[in-house]
Tab-separated table of C-alpha atoms in Angstrom:
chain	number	residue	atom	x	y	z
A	1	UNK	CA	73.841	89.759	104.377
A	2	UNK	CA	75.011	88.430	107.474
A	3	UNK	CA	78.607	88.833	107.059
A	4	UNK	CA	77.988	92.754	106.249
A	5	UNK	CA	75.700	93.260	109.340
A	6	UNK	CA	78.482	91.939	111.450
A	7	UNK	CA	81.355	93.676	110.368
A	8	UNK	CA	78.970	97.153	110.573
A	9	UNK	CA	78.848	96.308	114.224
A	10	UNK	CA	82.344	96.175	114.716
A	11	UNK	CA	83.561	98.790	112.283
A	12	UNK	CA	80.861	100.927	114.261
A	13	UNK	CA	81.840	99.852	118.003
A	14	UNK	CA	85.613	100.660	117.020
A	15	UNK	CA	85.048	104.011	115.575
A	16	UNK	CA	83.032	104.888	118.616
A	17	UNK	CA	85.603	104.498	121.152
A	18	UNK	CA	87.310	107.214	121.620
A	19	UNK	CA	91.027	106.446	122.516
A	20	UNK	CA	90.853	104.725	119.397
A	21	UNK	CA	89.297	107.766	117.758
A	22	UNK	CA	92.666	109.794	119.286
A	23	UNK	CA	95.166	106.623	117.718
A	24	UNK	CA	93.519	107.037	114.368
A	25	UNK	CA	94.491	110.600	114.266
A	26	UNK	CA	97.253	110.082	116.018
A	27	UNK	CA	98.534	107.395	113.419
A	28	UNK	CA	97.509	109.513	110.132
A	29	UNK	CA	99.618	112.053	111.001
A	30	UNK	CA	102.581	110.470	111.502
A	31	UNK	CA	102.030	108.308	108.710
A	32	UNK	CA	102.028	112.028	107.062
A	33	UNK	CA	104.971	113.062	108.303
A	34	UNK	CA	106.694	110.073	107.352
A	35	UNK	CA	106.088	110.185	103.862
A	36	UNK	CA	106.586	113.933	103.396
A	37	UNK	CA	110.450	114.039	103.315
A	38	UNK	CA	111.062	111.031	101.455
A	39	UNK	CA	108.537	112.716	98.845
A	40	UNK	CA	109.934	115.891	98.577
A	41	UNK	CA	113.078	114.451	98.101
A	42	UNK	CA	112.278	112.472	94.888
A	43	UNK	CA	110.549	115.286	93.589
A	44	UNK	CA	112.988	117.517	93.829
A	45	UNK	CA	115.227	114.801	91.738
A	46	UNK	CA	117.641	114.149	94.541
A	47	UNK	CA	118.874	110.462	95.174
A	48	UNK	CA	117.513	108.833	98.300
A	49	UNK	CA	120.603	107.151	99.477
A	50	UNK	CA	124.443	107.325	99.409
A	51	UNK	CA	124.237	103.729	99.647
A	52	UNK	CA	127.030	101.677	96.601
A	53	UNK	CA	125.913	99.892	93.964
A	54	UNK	CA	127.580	96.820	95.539
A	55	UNK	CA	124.947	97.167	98.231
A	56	UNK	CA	121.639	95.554	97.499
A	57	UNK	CA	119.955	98.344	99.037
A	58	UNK	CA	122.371	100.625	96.958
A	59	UNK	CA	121.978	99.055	93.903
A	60	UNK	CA	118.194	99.108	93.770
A	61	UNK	CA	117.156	103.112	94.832
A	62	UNK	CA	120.102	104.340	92.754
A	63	UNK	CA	118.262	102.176	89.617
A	64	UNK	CA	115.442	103.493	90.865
A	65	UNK	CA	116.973	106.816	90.547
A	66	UNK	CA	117.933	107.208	87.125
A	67	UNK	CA	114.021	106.094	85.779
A	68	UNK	CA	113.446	110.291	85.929
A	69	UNK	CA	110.100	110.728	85.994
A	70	UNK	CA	109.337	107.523	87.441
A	71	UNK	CA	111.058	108.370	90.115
A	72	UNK	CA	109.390	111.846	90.631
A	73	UNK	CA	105.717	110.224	90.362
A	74	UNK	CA	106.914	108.138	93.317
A	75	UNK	CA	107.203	111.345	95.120
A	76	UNK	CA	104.396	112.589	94.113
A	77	UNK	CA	102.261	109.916	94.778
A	78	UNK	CA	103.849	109.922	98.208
A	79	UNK	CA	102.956	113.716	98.919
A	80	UNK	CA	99.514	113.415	97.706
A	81	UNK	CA	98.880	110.525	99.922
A	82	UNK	CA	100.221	112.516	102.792
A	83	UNK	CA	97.938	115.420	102.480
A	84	UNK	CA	94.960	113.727	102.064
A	85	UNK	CA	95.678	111.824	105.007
A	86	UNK	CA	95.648	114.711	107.092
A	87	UNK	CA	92.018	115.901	106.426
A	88	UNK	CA	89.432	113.351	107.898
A	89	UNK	CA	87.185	113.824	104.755
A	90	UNK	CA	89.309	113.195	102.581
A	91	UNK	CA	91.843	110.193	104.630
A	92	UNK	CA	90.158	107.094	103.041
A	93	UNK	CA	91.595	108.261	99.930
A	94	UNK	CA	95.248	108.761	101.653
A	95	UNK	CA	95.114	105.451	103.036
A	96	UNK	CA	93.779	103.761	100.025
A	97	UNK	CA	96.928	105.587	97.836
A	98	UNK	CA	99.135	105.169	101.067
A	99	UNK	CA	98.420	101.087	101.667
A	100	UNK	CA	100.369	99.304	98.182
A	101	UNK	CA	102.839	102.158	98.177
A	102	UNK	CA	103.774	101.599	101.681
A	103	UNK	CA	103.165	97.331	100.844
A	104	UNK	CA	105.538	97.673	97.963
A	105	UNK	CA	108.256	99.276	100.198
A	106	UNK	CA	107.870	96.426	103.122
A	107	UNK	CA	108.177	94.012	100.959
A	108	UNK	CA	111.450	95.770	98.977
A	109	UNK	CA	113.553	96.096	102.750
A	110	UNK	CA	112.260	92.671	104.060
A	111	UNK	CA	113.322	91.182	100.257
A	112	UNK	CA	117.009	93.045	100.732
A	113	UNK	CA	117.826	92.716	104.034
A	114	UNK	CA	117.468	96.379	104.733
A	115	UNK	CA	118.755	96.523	108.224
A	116	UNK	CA	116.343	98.409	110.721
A	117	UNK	CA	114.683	99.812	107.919
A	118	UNK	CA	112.360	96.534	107.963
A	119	UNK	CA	110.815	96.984	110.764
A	120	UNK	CA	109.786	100.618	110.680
A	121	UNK	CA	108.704	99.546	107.566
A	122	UNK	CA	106.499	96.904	108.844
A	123	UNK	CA	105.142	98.739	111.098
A	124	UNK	CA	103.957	101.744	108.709
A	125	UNK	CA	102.499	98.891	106.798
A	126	UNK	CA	100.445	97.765	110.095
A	127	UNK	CA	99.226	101.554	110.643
A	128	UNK	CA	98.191	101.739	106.667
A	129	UNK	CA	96.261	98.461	107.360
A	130	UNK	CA	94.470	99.386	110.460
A	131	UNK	CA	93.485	103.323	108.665
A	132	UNK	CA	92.105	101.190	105.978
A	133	UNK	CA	90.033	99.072	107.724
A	134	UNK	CA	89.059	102.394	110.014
A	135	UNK	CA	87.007	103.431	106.955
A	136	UNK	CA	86.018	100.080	106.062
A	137	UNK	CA	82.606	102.238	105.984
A	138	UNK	CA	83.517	104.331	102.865
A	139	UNK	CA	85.013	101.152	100.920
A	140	UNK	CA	82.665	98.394	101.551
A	141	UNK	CA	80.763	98.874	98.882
A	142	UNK	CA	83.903	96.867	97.063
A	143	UNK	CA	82.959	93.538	98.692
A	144	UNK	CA	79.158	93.883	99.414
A	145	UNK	CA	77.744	95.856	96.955
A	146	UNK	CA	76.441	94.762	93.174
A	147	UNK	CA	74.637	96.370	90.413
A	148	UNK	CA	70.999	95.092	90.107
A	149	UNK	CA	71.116	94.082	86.133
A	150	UNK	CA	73.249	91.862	83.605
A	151	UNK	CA	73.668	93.579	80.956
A	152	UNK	CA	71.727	93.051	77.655
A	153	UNK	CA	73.067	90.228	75.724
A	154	UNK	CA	73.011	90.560	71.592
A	155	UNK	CA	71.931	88.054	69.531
A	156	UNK	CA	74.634	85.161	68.411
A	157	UNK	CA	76.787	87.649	70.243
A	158	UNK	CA	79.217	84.156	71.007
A	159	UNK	CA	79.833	83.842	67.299
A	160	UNK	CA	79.668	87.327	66.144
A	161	UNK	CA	82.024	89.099	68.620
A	162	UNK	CA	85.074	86.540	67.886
A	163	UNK	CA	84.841	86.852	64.536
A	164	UNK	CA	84.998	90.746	64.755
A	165	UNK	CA	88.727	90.037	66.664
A	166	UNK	CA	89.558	86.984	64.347
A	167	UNK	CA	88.658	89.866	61.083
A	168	UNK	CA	90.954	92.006	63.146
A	169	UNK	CA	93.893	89.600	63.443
A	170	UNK	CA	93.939	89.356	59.465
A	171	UNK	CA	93.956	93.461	59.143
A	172	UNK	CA	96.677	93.594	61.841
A	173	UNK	CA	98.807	90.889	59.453
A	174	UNK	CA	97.676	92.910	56.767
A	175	UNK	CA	99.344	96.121	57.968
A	176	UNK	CA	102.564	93.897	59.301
A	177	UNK	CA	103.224	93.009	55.795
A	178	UNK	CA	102.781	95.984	54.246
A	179	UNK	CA	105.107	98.230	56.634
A	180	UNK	CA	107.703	95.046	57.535
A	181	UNK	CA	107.372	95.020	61.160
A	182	UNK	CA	110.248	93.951	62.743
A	183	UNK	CA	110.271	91.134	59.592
A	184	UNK	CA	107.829	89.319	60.904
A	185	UNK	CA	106.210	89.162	57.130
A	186	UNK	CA	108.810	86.954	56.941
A	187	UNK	CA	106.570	84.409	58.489
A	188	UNK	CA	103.381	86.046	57.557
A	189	UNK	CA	101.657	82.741	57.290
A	190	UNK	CA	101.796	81.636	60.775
A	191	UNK	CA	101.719	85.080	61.794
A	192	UNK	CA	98.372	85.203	60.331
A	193	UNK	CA	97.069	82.123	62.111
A	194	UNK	CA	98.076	83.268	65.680
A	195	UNK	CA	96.741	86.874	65.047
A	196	UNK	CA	93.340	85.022	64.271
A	197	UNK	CA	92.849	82.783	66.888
A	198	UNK	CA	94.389	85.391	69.548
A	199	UNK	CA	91.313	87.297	68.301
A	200	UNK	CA	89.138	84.382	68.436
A	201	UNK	CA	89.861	83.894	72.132
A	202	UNK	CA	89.836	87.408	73.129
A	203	UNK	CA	86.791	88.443	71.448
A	204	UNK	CA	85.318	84.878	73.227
A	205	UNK	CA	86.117	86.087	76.652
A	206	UNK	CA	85.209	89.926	76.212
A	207	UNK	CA	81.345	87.857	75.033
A	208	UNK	CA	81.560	85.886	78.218
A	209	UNK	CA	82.342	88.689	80.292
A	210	UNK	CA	80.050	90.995	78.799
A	211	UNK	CA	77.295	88.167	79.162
A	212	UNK	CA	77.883	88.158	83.139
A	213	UNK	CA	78.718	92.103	83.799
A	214	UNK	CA	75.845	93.516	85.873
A	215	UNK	CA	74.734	97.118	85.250
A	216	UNK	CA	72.488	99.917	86.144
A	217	UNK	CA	71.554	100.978	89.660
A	218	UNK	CA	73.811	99.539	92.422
A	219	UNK	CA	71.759	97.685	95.522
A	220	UNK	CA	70.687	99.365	98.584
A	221	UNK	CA	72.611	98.874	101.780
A	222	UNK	CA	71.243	96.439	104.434
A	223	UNK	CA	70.962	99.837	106.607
């Protein structure tokens, strides 16, 4: 593929240079170091700012806050990312964790007129981009690469498959009326009738997808 072969030359010119070989290292580091604190501090449960609630700013991390162990995963997620950017073999990964984490917080200060905040922001976001594309070599695969087989198609797989769901939609109703979900037996009838043709349709799409998933060994690279 022509596209592939290009970017390969490029990814592989870039990575050669040296100075950029020092700004790559240079950048994952203090991309490290940036997210370690913040980390540490949600997963040691304190709050990340003194910011009011009648602050936007305010209002959101101290939500944010009182999730728990939302709010530690965050952390977590952020110190894991942070090691594994440190160790070339294993950065890709700490870029790939690093880039929506690091997207979702740009966005947030841009959204609430964080002051200052935004641009450091941005700018972490820029470094996560360019680490991403530095291994552009190790994630490719995403964009150029396909198994060489579609998968086996049954027979009268189209009719059989939605009528498996539709079945399913009447046991589901089934079981509603006998334990009084929520009194929805209270409308059983058309309860009933959406369960079965929400089963209908999904079991439709899961055949067509099934019909054009490709499986078994994944193509050689143009290398």
């Amino acid at each position: 593929m022509k596209i592939e072969k290009t970017l390969d030359n490029i990814h592989s010119a870039v990575t050669k240079n040296r100075f950029l070989q020092i700004f790559t290292a240079f950048t994952r580091i203090l991309l490290a170091i940036g997210f370690t604190p913040p980390s540490i501090k949600k997963i040691m449960g304190e709050p990340f700012t003194i910011l009011p609630d009648s602050h936007p700013v305010g209002h959101y991390f101290n939500a944010l806050y009182q999730t728990g162990f939302y709010y530690e995963f965050i952390g977590w997620a952020q110190l894991i990312a942070a090691i594994l950017l440190i160790f070339p073999r294993t950065a890709h990964l700490g870029a790939l964790i690093f880039f929506p984490i690091i997207l979702n917080i740009a966005v947030l200060t841009n959204s609430v007129g964080f002051k200052g905040t935004w641009l450091i922001t941005n700018l972490m976001f820029l470094a996560a981009t360019y680490l991403v594309c530095w291994d552009y070599d190790r994630i490719k695969a995403i964009f150029f690469r396909s198994r060489k087989l579609k998968a086996g198609f049954f027979k009268y797989e189209f009719v059989w498959l939605p009528a498996l769901f539709a079945f399913g939609g009447i046991v589901l109703s089934g079981m509603v009326y006998l334990t009084g979900l929520a009194n929805l037996h209270k409308q059983l009838f058309y309860l009933t009738i959406g369960l079965v043709a929400s089963g209908f349709v999904f079991g439709l799409i899961c055949a067509l997808h099934h019909k054009f998933m490709y499986v078994g060994d994944v193509e050689k690279s143009l290398e």
